[in-house]
Coordinates of C-alpha atoms in Angstrom, one line a residue:
P25 CA 114.0 60.1 127.1
H26 CA 115.9 56.9 127.5
I27 CA 117.9 54.2 125.8
R28 CA 116.4 50.7 125.6
L29 CA 118.6 47.7 125.4
L30 CA 117.0 44.5 124.2
D31 CA 118.3 41.3 125.8
P32 CA 121.1 43.1 127.8
E33 CA 123.4 40.1 127.5
H34 CA 123.9 41.3 123.9
G35 CA 124.3 45.0 124.6
S36 CA 126.5 47.2 126.7
T37 CA 125.1 49.5 129.4
S38 CA 128.4 51.3 129.6
L39 CA 128.1 52.2 125.9
A40 CA 124.4 53.1 126.3
N41 CA 125.5 55.5 129.0
L42 CA 127.6 57.5 126.4
F43 CA 124.3 59.0 125.1
G44 CA 124.1 60.9 128.3
L45 CA 120.4 60.3 128.8
P46 CA 118.9 59.9 132.3
Y47 CA 117.9 56.3 131.9
V48 CA 119.0 53.0 130.3
I49 CA 116.3 50.4 130.3
E50 CA 117.3 46.7 130.0
A51 CA 114.4 44.8 128.5
K52 CA 113.7 41.2 127.3
S53 CA 112.8 40.9 123.7
R54 CA 109.0 40.7 123.0
P55 CA 107.8 38.8 119.9
F56 CA 107.4 42.2 118.1
D57 CA 111.0 43.1 118.8
R58 CA 112.3 40.0 117.1
T59 CA 111.3 41.6 113.7
T60 CA 113.1 44.8 114.2
L61 CA 116.4 45.9 112.7
H62 CA 117.7 46.6 116.3
N63 CA 117.2 43.0 117.3
N64 CA 118.7 41.6 114.1
W65 CA 121.8 43.8 114.4
Q66 CA 122.2 42.8 118.0
R67 CA 121.9 39.1 117.2
N68 CA 124.6 39.4 114.6
G69 CA 127.1 40.9 117.1
T70 CA 126.5 44.7 116.5
E71 CA 126.0 47.0 119.4
A72 CA 122.5 48.4 118.9
F73 CA 120.4 50.9 120.9
S74 CA 116.9 52.2 120.7
L75 CA 116.4 55.8 121.7
Y76 CA 112.9 56.6 123.1
T77 CA 112.0 60.3 123.4
G78 CA 108.9 59.9 125.5
M79 CA 106.4 61.1 122.9
T80 CA 104.5 59.1 120.2
G81 CA 102.0 60.4 117.7
K82 CA 103.5 63.9 117.5
I83 CA 106.8 65.6 117.7
D84 CA 107.8 67.5 120.9
D85 CA 110.5 70.0 119.9
E86 CA 112.2 69.9 123.3
L87 CA 112.4 66.1 123.4
A88 CA 113.5 65.9 119.8
T89 CA 116.3 68.4 120.5
Q90 CA 117.4 66.3 123.5
A91 CA 117.4 63.1 121.4
V92 CA 119.5 64.7 118.6
S93 CA 121.9 66.1 121.2
S94 CA 122.2 62.6 122.8
I95 CA 123.1 61.1 119.4
L96 CA 125.7 63.8 118.7
R97 CA 127.1 63.3 122.2
F98 CA 127.4 59.5 121.6
L99 CA 129.1 60.0 118.3
T100 CA 131.5 62.5 119.8
R101 CA 132.4 60.2 122.7
M102 CA 133.0 57.4 120.3
G103 CA 135.4 59.7 118.4
I104 CA 133.4 59.7 115.2
I105 CA 132.5 63.4 115.1
R106 CA 133.4 66.6 116.9
Y107 CA 130.5 68.2 118.7
Y108 CA 130.4 70.4 121.8
S109 CA 127.6 70.0 124.2
H110 CA 126.9 69.6 127.9
S111 CA 128.0 66.3 129.3
G112 CA 124.5 64.9 129.9
Y113 CA 123.5 62.6 132.6
I114 CA 125.1 59.5 134.2
A115 CA 122.2 57.1 133.5
S116 CA 120.3 55.1 136.0
V117 CA 120.2 51.6 134.6
L118 CA 116.7 50.0 135.2
K119 CA 115.3 46.6 134.3
E120 CA 112.0 46.9 132.5
S121 CA 110.6 44.1 134.7
D122 CA 111.2 46.4 137.7
L123 CA 108.8 49.0 136.3
E124 CA 105.4 48.7 137.9
P125 CA 102.5 49.2 135.5
I126 CA 99.5 51.1 137.0
M127 CA 96.2 50.5 135.4
T128 CA 93.0 52.5 135.4
E129 CA 89.8 51.0 136.6
A130 CA 87.3 53.1 134.8
A131 CA 86.6 54.7 131.4
G132 CA 86.3 58.5 131.1
I133 CA 88.5 61.6 130.9
F134 CA 92.0 61.0 132.2
I135 CA 93.3 63.9 134.3
R136 CA 97.0 63.5 135.1
K137 CA 98.1 64.7 138.5
A138 CA 101.7 63.5 138.4
E139 CA 104.3 64.1 135.6
C140 CA 107.1 62.0 134.3
G141 CA 110.2 62.2 136.5
Q142 CA 108.1 63.2 139.5
E143 CA 108.9 61.5 142.8
V144 CA 105.7 60.0 144.4
S145 CA 104.9 58.3 147.7
R146 CA 102.6 55.3 148.2
G147 CA 99.0 56.5 148.1
D148 CA 99.7 59.8 146.2
V149 CA 97.0 60.6 143.6
L150 CA 98.6 60.1 140.2
A151 CA 95.5 60.7 138.1
Q152 CA 91.7 61.0 138.2
I153 CA 89.1 59.7 135.9
M154 CA 86.2 62.0 135.2
K155 CA 82.8 60.8 133.9
V156 CA 82.3 62.2 130.5
D157 CA 78.6 63.1 130.8
S158 CA 78.5 64.6 134.3
G159 CA 82.1 65.8 135.0
E160 CA 82.0 63.8 138.2
I161 CA 85.3 62.2 139.4
I162 CA 84.6 58.5 139.3
S163 CA 88.0 57.0 140.1
E164 CA 91.4 58.0 141.4
V165 CA 94.7 56.3 140.3
T166 CA 97.0 56.1 143.3
A167 CA 100.7 55.2 143.6
P168 CA 101.0 51.6 144.8
T169 CA 104.6 52.2 146.1
D170 CA 107.1 55.0 146.5
G171 CA 109.0 55.7 143.3
I172 CA 109.4 58.0 140.3
I173 CA 107.0 58.3 137.4
F174 CA 108.8 56.8 134.4
Y175 CA 106.0 56.9 131.8
A176 CA 102.6 58.4 131.7
D177 CA 100.2 58.0 128.8
K178 CA 99.2 61.3 127.1
A179 CA 95.7 60.0 126.2
C180 CA 93.0 62.2 127.6
C181 CA 90.0 59.9 126.9
L182 CA 90.0 56.4 128.2
F183 CA 87.6 53.9 126.7
K184 CA 86.0 51.0 128.6
S185 CA 88.7 48.5 129.7
F186 CA 91.6 50.9 128.7
G187 CA 94.7 49.4 130.2
I188 CA 92.8 46.7 131.9
S189 CA 93.8 43.1 131.4
D190 CA 93.1 39.9 133.2
N191 CA 96.9 39.3 133.0
Q192 CA 98.7 42.6 133.4
E193 CA 101.9 41.1 132.0
N194 CA 100.2 40.8 128.6
S195 CA 98.4 44.1 128.6
S196 CA 99.4 46.2 125.6
V197 CA 98.3 49.5 127.2
K198 CA 99.7 50.9 130.4
N199 CA 98.8 54.3 131.7
L200 CA 101.6 54.9 134.1
K201 CA 104.9 53.1 135.0
I202 CA 106.7 53.8 138.3
F203 CA 110.1 52.7 139.5

């Protein structure tokens, strides 16, 4: 889980740290973001934060509990409510542009070998791609650098060109991100 600040010049990383989550991500607005309530509040002078739990498409009870606790922790630290919880984390502040997307080169069954939060070294196998009809491993995804896995897609089936783009900056699907 992390807090995402759009256009950090409009937001405060010190306030974002009050949520007590492990990471605060500073990100530039994308065209999609310009239509969101978060962006409009921020542009009108309100401190706004997006909380990402690390799961889309379904609810993970543990991550949801951590997200709720972080909101209650923030409200307590702001003096809005009384709530007792552990102190949380001192967040690492990262720039989204420093996250390195790692793309797959083949379609097939995606077998993750590294989990979010795991430290990896350059060359470590992060995932394998298995051919659907034969079970043969046809590709390995390796770490291009030393770092920590920040995001890993939960999709188990990759279709042709999944995550592949002529211009990786514009790719809408990224399997793994490392910092």
